[in-house]
C-alpha cells in the first residue's frame, strides 16, 4: 500500500519507550510517524511552581478512570510529547542481574524474564549515554555488572544528605549516589544546563536540562526529514486485515475529527495502562478478546510497585535543594533477619508546604505543613509487587479504563519501613537538640483525596508481558505480538516482573534493543 498516510513505521506514544525508539530509527532514512495524544508541555513559569504542579495538578490528565469497585479515580499521569519522562525524577537504574531470574518473595515468586541481563546490558549502556546518566559504579552493593563507567560523574550530596550518607555508612550500610539523568556539570556551573533546583522530581524542566524523551530523543529525531510527529492525535483503534495477522489501519481522533494512517510496522507505546486499553479496544472477529490477546494476558498482571513516601522530621531544618542524590539498596534482596527481598530506599524531590497540601499527611503535633516541609527528609521506598492476573486493566461499556488492583507482597515493604525507622533512630546526635532532634517518621499519602491506590500509576508496567510461550504472553522475546506480524510494544507493558527499582531506564534500553530488531527487519 502506498499513500501519503503510509509510513514504514508508526510509533504510538512519545515517552520513554516510543520517544527512544523514534530516535534510534531516525537515521535509517525510513518514513517514521510518531502519533502522540498530548501536546508539548507549555514552557511557562508554572513549570516550576509547586502550587500549580502539586496542589492544582495543572499538568495531570483530567481523565477519570474507575477502580474495581466502580469508584472514580484520577490517575497521576501525564499526556505530553515525551510522556511521563517530562515529569519523572530521572533516577535511571538498571534492574539487578538477579531480577531477570525467578526470585522468591514473601508473597510469592517474581517470575523470570525470557531474556537475560547480559542481553540487555549493551543497551543499558547506550541508554545511559543517550540520557546522560550521572553516577558512580561500584558503590551500590546490588549493582549489576556494567561494561563501562557511567558517562558522567555522580551528582554530589548537599551537606545534610552527606551527613545522612555518613551516618548510614557508620551503621554498616553502603549508601550510594543515585544514577540521575540531569545535565548537571558541577565543575562548570556557569556553563551547566542544569541549575540544580528543588523543582525537578514531578516537575517539567523549564530549562530543558532534564534528560527526558522529548528533549533528547523526539526533538533530535524530528531534525531528520523522514520523521514526523502529529500531536493531539489520540489513537482510538488498530484495525487488521481479514487474516488478523497484520495491522492495516491506525484510527486517530484529532480535534474531534477522525484520521487514519497505515504503517508497514506499528509500534504501540502508550504506557502500560493505555497500551493495554488500546489493544482491548481493538478487538475484532479474528481477535475477539482484544488485539493479540489469544492468551488473555492483555491488561492482566498490572504492576506499579509498592511505594511509600516517608518524611523523617527533625527539629533542625533540612535546607537541601536537590534531595534525590542518595539511595540504599542493602535490603534489596533481604537481610540477616529476613530472608526475602524488601526493596529500595531513596528520596523524592524536596517536599514543601504546597506539595504537602496536594496530599496532606497527618500533621505532626505543633507543626504546620510549611514547617514540616522545611524540616523533613523525604524518603521514597519501593518494593516489588508481584504479577497477579486479577490486577488488571479492563474497559467499561463506554470503553473507559477500569483499573483493578489489590496490593500484594507488602510484608517486605512493611519490614523495609521498620528498617528505616531503626536507622533514623540511630542518627548522629545533633549539636543543638541531641537525640531529641529526630521527631519520627511520618507517612505521606501521595494520592490522598484522589482515591487511587498508594502505588499510583507512575511506575505502571506488566500488562502486555513478553515471553516465549504464546499461551502465557502476548509478545515474543523481541516484543512483537505473537499473533500479529507487524505489531510491537515498547513501553513498560512488556515487563513480566517489576523488580524494585525505577523502570524508565529498562524501558529505554529495551526500546533500543527492539529498535535494532526493527532496523534489521526494515533492511
Ligand atoms: C512524577 C513521576 C516521577 C517519576 N520518576 C521516575 C524516576 O525517577 N525514574 C524512573 O525510572 N521512572 C520514573 N517515573 C516513571 C517513568 O516516567 C515511566 O516509567 C516512563 O515514562 C514510562 O514510559 P512509557 O514509554 O511506558 O510511557 P510514557 O512515558 O507514559 O509514554 C506514553 C505516551 O503515550 C501517549 N499516549 C497514551 N495513550 C495514547 C493514545 N491512545 N494515542 C496516542 N498517544 C497515547 C502518552 O501521552 C505518553 O506521551 C516517574 C513517573 C512520574 C509520573
Ligand atoms: S534545572 Fe536541573 S534540577 Fe532543575 S528541573 Fe532542570 S534538570 Fe531538574
Short mmCIF file of N, CA and C in Angstrom, two decimals, residues 28 44 54 83 89 150 169 176 211 232 236 259 298 321 367-369 400 438 449:
data_model
loop_
_atom_site.label_atom_id
_atom_site.label_comp_id
_atom_site.label_asym_id
_atom_site.label_seq_id
_atom_site.Cartn_x
_atom_site.Cartn_y
_atom_site.Cartn_z
N UNK A 28 17.79 5.99 9.94
CA UNK A 28 17.68 4.92 8.94
C UNK A 28 17.17 5.43 7.61
N UNK A 44 6.53 27.64 30.67
CA UNK A 44 5.99 28.77 31.42
C UNK A 44 6.48 28.65 32.85
N UNK A 54 1.73 20.68 42.10
CA UNK A 54 1.32 19.71 43.12
C UNK A 54 -0.09 19.93 43.65
N UNK A 83 6.00 12.07 27.09
CA UNK A 83 5.30 11.21 28.05
C UNK A 83 5.64 11.57 29.49
N UNK A 89 11.50 11.78 37.96
CA UNK A 89 12.62 12.21 38.79
C UNK A 89 13.96 11.86 38.18
N UNK A 150 29.77 5.01 34.10
CA UNK A 150 28.72 5.97 33.75
C UNK A 150 29.34 7.08 32.91
N UNK A 169 26.61 4.94 56.59
CA UNK A 169 27.86 4.19 56.42
C UNK A 169 28.38 3.72 57.79
N UNK A 176 24.70 4.96 48.34
CA UNK A 176 25.35 5.28 47.06
C UNK A 176 24.66 6.46 46.38
N UNK A 211 16.98 14.98 31.47
CA UNK A 211 17.12 14.03 30.36
C UNK A 211 15.77 13.37 30.11
N UNK A 232 -1.65 15.84 19.62
CA UNK A 232 -3.11 15.81 19.84
C UNK A 232 -3.77 14.71 19.03
N UNK A 236 -7.40 5.63 18.66
CA UNK A 236 -8.59 5.00 19.23
C UNK A 236 -8.62 3.50 19.00
N UNK A 259 -8.98 10.51 11.66
CA UNK A 259 -7.99 10.38 10.57
C UNK A 259 -7.44 8.95 10.64
N UNK A 298 -3.54 -9.80 27.96
CA UNK A 298 -3.51 -8.34 27.75
C UNK A 298 -4.35 -7.64 28.82
N UNK A 321 18.47 21.41 48.61
CA UNK A 321 17.74 21.86 47.43
C UNK A 321 17.43 20.66 46.54
N UNK A 367 3.23 21.36 64.53
CA UNK A 367 3.91 21.74 63.29
C UNK A 367 2.87 22.14 62.23
N UNK A 368 3.23 23.12 61.38
CA UNK A 368 2.40 23.39 60.21
C UNK A 368 2.98 22.62 59.03
N UNK A 369 2.22 22.55 57.94
CA UNK A 369 2.74 21.84 56.76
C UNK A 369 4.00 22.52 56.24
N UNK A 400 -14.11 3.10 28.61
CA UNK A 400 -13.22 3.79 29.55
C UNK A 400 -12.44 2.79 30.40
N UNK A 438 15.41 14.16 66.24
CA UNK A 438 14.58 13.36 65.35
C UNK A 438 13.20 13.16 65.95
N UNK A 449 -7.16 11.87 48.77
CA UNK A 449 -8.24 12.63 48.14
C UNK A 449 -8.42 12.24 46.69
#
